[in-house]
Coordinates of C-alpha atoms in Angstrom, one line a residue:
X1 CA -18.9 -18.8 -2.1
X2 CA -19.8 -19.6 -5.4
X3 CA -18.4 -18.3 -8.6
X4 CA -20.2 -15.3 -9.6
X5 CA -20.0 -14.0 -5.6
X6 CA -16.4 -14.7 -5.9
X7 CA -15.6 -12.7 -8.7
X8 CA -17.4 -9.6 -7.5
X9 CA -15.7 -10.2 -4.3
X10 CA -12.6 -10.0 -6.5
X11 CA -13.4 -7.2 -8.7
X12 CA -14.2 -5.1 -5.8
X13 CA -11.1 -5.7 -3.9
X14 CA -9.1 -4.8 -7.2
X15 CA -11.2 -1.6 -7.8
X16 CA -10.2 0.0 -4.4
X17 CA -6.5 -1.6 -4.4
X18 CA -5.5 -0.1 -7.8
X19 CA -6.8 3.4 -6.9
X20 CA -3.2 5.8 -6.7
X21 CA -2.4 6.2 -3.0
X22 CA 0.9 6.2 -0.6
X23 CA 1.8 2.3 -1.3
X24 CA 1.1 2.8 -5.2
X25 CA 3.4 5.5 -5.1
X26 CA 5.8 4.1 -3.2
X27 CA 5.3 1.1 -6.1
X28 CA 5.8 3.2 -8.8
X29 CA 9.0 4.9 -7.0
X30 CA 10.6 1.7 -6.5
X31 CA 10.0 0.5 -9.8
X32 CA 12.0 3.8 -11.3
X33 CA 14.8 3.2 -8.9
X34 CA 15.3 -0.7 -8.9
X35 CA 13.5 -2.1 -11.8
X36 CA 10.5 -4.6 -11.7
X37 CA 12.5 -7.3 -9.6
X38 CA 13.8 -4.7 -7.3
X39 CA 9.8 -3.9 -6.5
X40 CA 9.3 -7.6 -5.3
X41 CA 10.5 -6.8 -1.4
X42 CA 8.2 -4.1 -0.9
X43 CA 5.4 -5.6 -2.8
X44 CA 5.8 -8.6 -0.5
X45 CA 5.2 -5.9 2.6
X46 CA 2.6 -4.6 1.2
X47 CA 1.3 -8.1 1.3
X48 CA 1.5 -8.6 4.6
X49 CA 0.2 -5.6 5.8
X50 CA -3.0 -6.5 3.7
X51 CA -3.1 -9.9 5.1
X52 CA -3.1 -8.5 8.5
X53 CA -5.4 -5.8 8.2
X54 CA -7.9 -8.3 6.6
X55 CA -7.2 -10.4 9.5
X56 CA -7.7 -7.7 11.9
X57 CA -10.9 -6.7 10.3
X58 CA -12.0 -10.7 9.9
X59 CA -11.7 -10.8 14.1
X60 CA -13.3 -7.8 14.5
X61 CA -16.3 -8.8 12.7
X62 CA -16.5 -11.9 14.7
X63 CA -16.4 -10.1 18.1
X64 CA -13.0 -11.4 19.3
X65 CA -11.1 -8.4 18.7
X66 CA -12.6 -4.9 19.5
X67 CA -11.0 -1.8 17.6
X68 CA -12.1 1.3 19.6
X69 CA -11.5 5.0 18.1
X70 CA -8.7 5.8 20.1
X71 CA -6.8 2.7 18.7
X72 CA -7.3 3.8 15.3
X73 CA -6.6 7.5 15.7
X74 CA -3.2 6.3 17.3
X75 CA -2.6 4.4 14.2
X76 CA -3.5 6.9 11.7
X77 CA -1.1 9.6 13.4
X78 CA 1.7 7.0 13.5
X79 CA 1.1 6.2 9.9
X80 CA 0.8 9.8 8.7
X81 CA 4.2 11.1 10.1
X82 CA 5.7 7.4 8.5
X83 CA 4.4 8.4 5.3
X84 CA 5.6 12.0 5.6
X85 CA 9.1 10.6 6.2
X86 CA 9.1 8.4 3.4
X87 CA 8.0 11.2 1.0
X88 CA 10.7 13.5 2.8
X89 CA 13.0 10.6 1.7
X90 CA 11.8 10.4 -1.7
X91 CA 12.5 14.3 -2.3
X92 CA 16.0 14.3 -0.3
X93 CA 17.5 11.6 -2.5
X94 CA 16.3 12.2 -5.8
X95 CA 16.9 15.7 -6.1
X96 CA 20.6 15.2 -5.0
X97 CA 21.6 12.0 -7.0
X98 CA 19.0 12.7 -9.9
X99 CA 17.2 9.5 -11.9
X100 CA 20.3 8.7 -14.1
X101 CA 22.1 7.9 -10.6
X102 CA 19.4 6.2 -9.2
X103 CA 20.2 2.7 -11.0
X104 CA 23.6 2.8 -9.1
X105 CA 22.3 3.4 -6.1
X106 CA 20.2 0.7 -5.8
X107 CA 22.3 -0.9 -2.9
X108 CA 21.7 1.6 -0.9
X109 CA 18.3 0.3 0.3
X110 CA 18.3 -3.2 1.9
X111 CA 15.9 -6.0 0.6
X112 CA 14.9 -5.8 4.4
X113 CA 14.4 -2.1 4.3
X114 CA 12.5 -2.1 1.4
X115 CA 10.3 -4.8 2.7
X116 CA 9.6 -2.9 5.9
X117 CA 8.9 0.3 3.7
X118 CA 6.2 -1.5 1.7
X119 CA 4.5 -3.1 4.8
X120 CA 4.7 -0.2 7.3
X121 CA 3.5 2.3 4.8
X122 CA 0.4 0.1 3.8
X123 CA -0.1 -1.3 7.5
X124 CA -0.4 2.3 8.8
X125 CA -3.5 3.3 7.0
X126 CA -6.9 2.5 9.4
X127 CA -8.8 3.1 6.2
X128 CA -8.1 -0.5 4.8
X129 CA -9.1 -2.1 8.2
X130 CA -12.5 -0.2 7.6
X131 CA -13.2 -1.3 3.9
X132 CA -12.2 -4.8 5.0
X133 CA -14.9 -4.6 7.6
X134 CA -17.4 -3.0 5.5
X135 CA -16.9 -5.4 2.6
X136 CA -16.7 -9.0 4.6
X137 CA -20.2 -8.9 5.6
X138 CA -21.7 -8.8 2.0
X139 CA -19.4 -11.7 0.7
X140 CA -19.0 -13.9 4.1
X141 CA -22.2 -15.7 5.9
X142 CA -22.2 -15.4 9.7
X143 CA -21.4 -19.2 10.4
X144 CA -18.4 -20.2 11.8
X145 CA -16.1 -20.3 8.5
X146 CA -14.3 -23.5 7.2
X147 CA -11.0 -23.5 6.2
X148 CA -12.2 -23.4 2.4
X149 CA -13.7 -20.2 3.4
X150 CA -10.6 -18.5 4.8
X151 CA -9.0 -19.7 1.6
X152 CA -11.2 -17.9 -0.5
X153 CA -11.5 -14.9 1.7
X154 CA -7.8 -14.2 2.1
X155 CA -6.1 -15.5 -1.0
X156 CA -7.3 -13.0 -3.5
X157 CA -6.5 -10.2 -0.8
X158 CA -3.2 -11.2 -1.0
X159 CA -3.0 -12.0 -4.6
X160 CA -4.6 -8.8 -5.8
X161 CA -2.2 -6.5 -3.5
X162 CA 0.8 -8.1 -5.0
X163 CA -0.5 -7.9 -8.6
X164 CA -1.7 -4.0 -7.9
X165 CA 1.6 -3.2 -6.6
X166 CA 3.8 -5.0 -9.1
X167 CA 1.9 -3.3 -11.8
X168 CA 2.5 0.0 -10.7
X169 CA 6.1 -1.1 -10.2
X170 CA 6.2 -2.0 -13.7
X171 CA 4.7 1.5 -15.1
X172 CA 7.6 3.1 -13.0
X173 CA 10.3 0.6 -14.4
X174 CA 8.6 1.8 -18.1
X175 CA 8.6 5.2 -17.3
X176 CA 12.3 5.2 -16.1
X177 CA 13.3 3.4 -19.7
X178 CA 11.2 5.5 -22.0
X179 CA 11.3 9.4 -20.3
X180 CA 14.8 9.0 -18.4
X181 CA 16.5 11.1 -20.8
X182 CA 13.6 13.9 -20.5
X183 CA 14.8 16.9 -18.2
X184 CA 11.0 16.9 -16.4
X185 CA 11.4 13.2 -15.7
X186 CA 13.8 13.4 -12.9
X187 CA 11.5 15.5 -10.8
X188 CA 8.4 12.8 -11.0
X189 CA 10.1 10.8 -7.7
X190 CA 10.2 14.5 -6.0
X191 CA 6.6 15.1 -6.9
X192 CA 5.6 11.4 -5.5
X193 CA 7.4 12.3 -2.5
X194 CA 5.3 15.5 -2.2
X195 CA 2.1 13.7 -2.9
X196 CA 3.2 11.5 0.4
X197 CA 4.1 14.6 2.3
X198 CA 0.3 16.0 1.3
X199 CA -1.2 12.7 2.7
X200 CA 0.5 12.7 5.7
X201 CA -0.5 16.5 6.4
X202 CA -4.0 15.3 5.5
X203 CA -4.0 12.4 7.9
X204 CA -2.4 14.5 10.6
X205 CA -5.2 17.1 10.3
X206 CA -8.3 14.5 10.3
X207 CA -6.8 13.1 13.4
X208 CA -6.6 16.6 15.0
X209 CA -9.9 17.6 14.1
X210 CA -11.0 14.1 15.6
X211 CA -9.1 15.3 18.8
X212 CA -10.4 18.6 19.2

């Protein structure tokens, strides 16, 4: 993969990864709650999930792993339920404690819990696998990949996933510092919760529509 191809490859991944979605909503909320460093556990989970999805897509592309429609539907359904659960948690917790109490409540969620949230909310997104399946043929030759090729394929995916998650975490942290005393701002995390619930409802509806 030459430099021009690598640049285009990275730009494409970044353009898709930076789009707001459930994972970025989680990053924004964690940035508001825990600060920039507190985002790192969930960011690490997000990276693990992204690399796993890329690996699944890479194996599928090379006909080593067969992913049937039923598998995608099951993953999409379970993922939608979990995303909805996260959204409900946002609303339940932050309507009670408000933004002013968020910093004092950071010990409530362990590092492992935040890591799991970042990983699972990204992992149960079959669209990411489909994106990688569509992306790889444009940049990877059908020949047996070398170690160097695998590094060029997977390192940008992990790095960009980490960068995008932390960027949203920084935005959340800055928002808390700048707007924390404004009345309307304490409702931002619950609003993110509503966004996640809406995402879950759309996901469940999509699965039900496919089954019917």
